[in-house]
CSV table of C-alpha atoms and ligand atoms in Angstrom, one decimal:
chain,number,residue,atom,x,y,z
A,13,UNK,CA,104.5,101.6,48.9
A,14,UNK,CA,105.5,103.0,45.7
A,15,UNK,CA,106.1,101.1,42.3
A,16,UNK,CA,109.8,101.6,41.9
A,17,UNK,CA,110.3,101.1,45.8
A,18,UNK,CA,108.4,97.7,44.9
A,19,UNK,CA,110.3,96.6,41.9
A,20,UNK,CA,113.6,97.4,44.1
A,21,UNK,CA,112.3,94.8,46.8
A,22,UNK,CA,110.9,92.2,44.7
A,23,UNK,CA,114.7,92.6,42.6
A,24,UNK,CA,116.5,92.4,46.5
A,25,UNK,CA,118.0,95.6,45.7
A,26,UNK,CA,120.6,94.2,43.5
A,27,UNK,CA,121.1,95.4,39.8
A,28,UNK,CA,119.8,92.2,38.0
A,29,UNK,CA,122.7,92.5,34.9
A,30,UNK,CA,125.1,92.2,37.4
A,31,UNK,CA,124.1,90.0,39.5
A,32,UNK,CA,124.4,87.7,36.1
A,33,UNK,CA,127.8,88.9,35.9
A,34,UNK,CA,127.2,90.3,32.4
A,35,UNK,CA,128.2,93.6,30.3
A,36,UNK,CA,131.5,94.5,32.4
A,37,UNK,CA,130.2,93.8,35.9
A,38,UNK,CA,132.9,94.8,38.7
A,39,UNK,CA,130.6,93.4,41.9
A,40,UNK,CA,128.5,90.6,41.2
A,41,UNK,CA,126.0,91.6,44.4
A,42,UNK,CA,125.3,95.1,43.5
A,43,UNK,CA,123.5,97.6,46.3
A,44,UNK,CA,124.9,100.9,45.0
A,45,UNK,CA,122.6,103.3,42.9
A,46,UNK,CA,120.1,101.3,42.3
A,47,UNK,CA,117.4,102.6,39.8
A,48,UNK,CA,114.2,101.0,38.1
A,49,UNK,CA,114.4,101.2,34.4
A,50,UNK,CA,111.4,101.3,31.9
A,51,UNK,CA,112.5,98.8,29.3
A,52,UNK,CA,109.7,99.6,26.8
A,53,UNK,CA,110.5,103.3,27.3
A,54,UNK,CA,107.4,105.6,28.7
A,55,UNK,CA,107.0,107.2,25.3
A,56,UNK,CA,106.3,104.2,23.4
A,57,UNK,CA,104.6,102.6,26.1
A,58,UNK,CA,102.9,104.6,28.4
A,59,UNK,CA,100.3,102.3,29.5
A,60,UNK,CA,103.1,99.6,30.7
A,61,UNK,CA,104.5,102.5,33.0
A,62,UNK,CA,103.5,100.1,36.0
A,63,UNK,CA,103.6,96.6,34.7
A,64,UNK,CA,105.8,94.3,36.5
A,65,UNK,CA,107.1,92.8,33.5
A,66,UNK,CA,108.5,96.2,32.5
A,67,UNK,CA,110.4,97.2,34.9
A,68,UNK,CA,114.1,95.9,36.3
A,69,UNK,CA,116.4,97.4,38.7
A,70,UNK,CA,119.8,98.2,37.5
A,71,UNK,CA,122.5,99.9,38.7
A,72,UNK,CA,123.2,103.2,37.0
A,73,UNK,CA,126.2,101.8,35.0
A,74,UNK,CA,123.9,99.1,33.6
A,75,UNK,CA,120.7,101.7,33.4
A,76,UNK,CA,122.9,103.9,31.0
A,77,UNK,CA,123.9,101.1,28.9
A,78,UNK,CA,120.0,99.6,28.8
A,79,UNK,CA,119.1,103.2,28.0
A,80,UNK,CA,122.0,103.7,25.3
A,81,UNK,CA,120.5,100.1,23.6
A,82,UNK,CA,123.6,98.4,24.7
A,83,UNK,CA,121.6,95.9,26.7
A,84,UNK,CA,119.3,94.7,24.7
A,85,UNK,CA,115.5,94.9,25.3
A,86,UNK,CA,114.6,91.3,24.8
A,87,UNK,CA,117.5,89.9,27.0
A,88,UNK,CA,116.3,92.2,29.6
A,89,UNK,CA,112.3,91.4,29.4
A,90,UNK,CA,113.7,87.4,29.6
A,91,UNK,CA,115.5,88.5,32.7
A,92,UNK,CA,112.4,90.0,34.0
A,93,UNK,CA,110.7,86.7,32.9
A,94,UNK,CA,112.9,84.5,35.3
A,95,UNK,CA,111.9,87.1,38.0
A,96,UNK,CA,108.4,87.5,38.5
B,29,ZN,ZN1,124.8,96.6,37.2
């Protein structure tokens, strides 16, 4: 099994921002478009590329915004924290 297939499974497949109801969520259980988002980005962090504490699933809404710095990083590696 692949990394990001992993990270989906171990997140349920729900985008983890919504499922706290935060940042303008519309649907608190969130299946659609889920991607896995780097949240030290690769090129500042290549060598955390696989770490579990790194990587979230998010819906693309809430992957722009984490991308954009809207999110911020710390509130999404203490998400990650409750997590794993
Ligand atoms: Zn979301």
């Amino acid at each position: 099994m692949n990394k990001s297939k992993w990270i989906r499974e171990r997140d349920k497949h729900l985008c983890q921002i919504c499922l706290l109801e935060r940042y303008n969520t519309q649907t608190k259980y969130n299946f659609n478009n889920i991607e896995v988002h780097h949240i030290v980005p690769l090129i500042e962090a290549w060598d955390k590329r696989l770490e579990d504490s790194n990587l979230i699933s998010l819906c693309a809404y809430h992957h722009k915004m984490a991308e954009s710095g809207q999110i911020p990083k710390n509130e999404l590696i203490g998400i990650v924290r409750q997590i794993i």
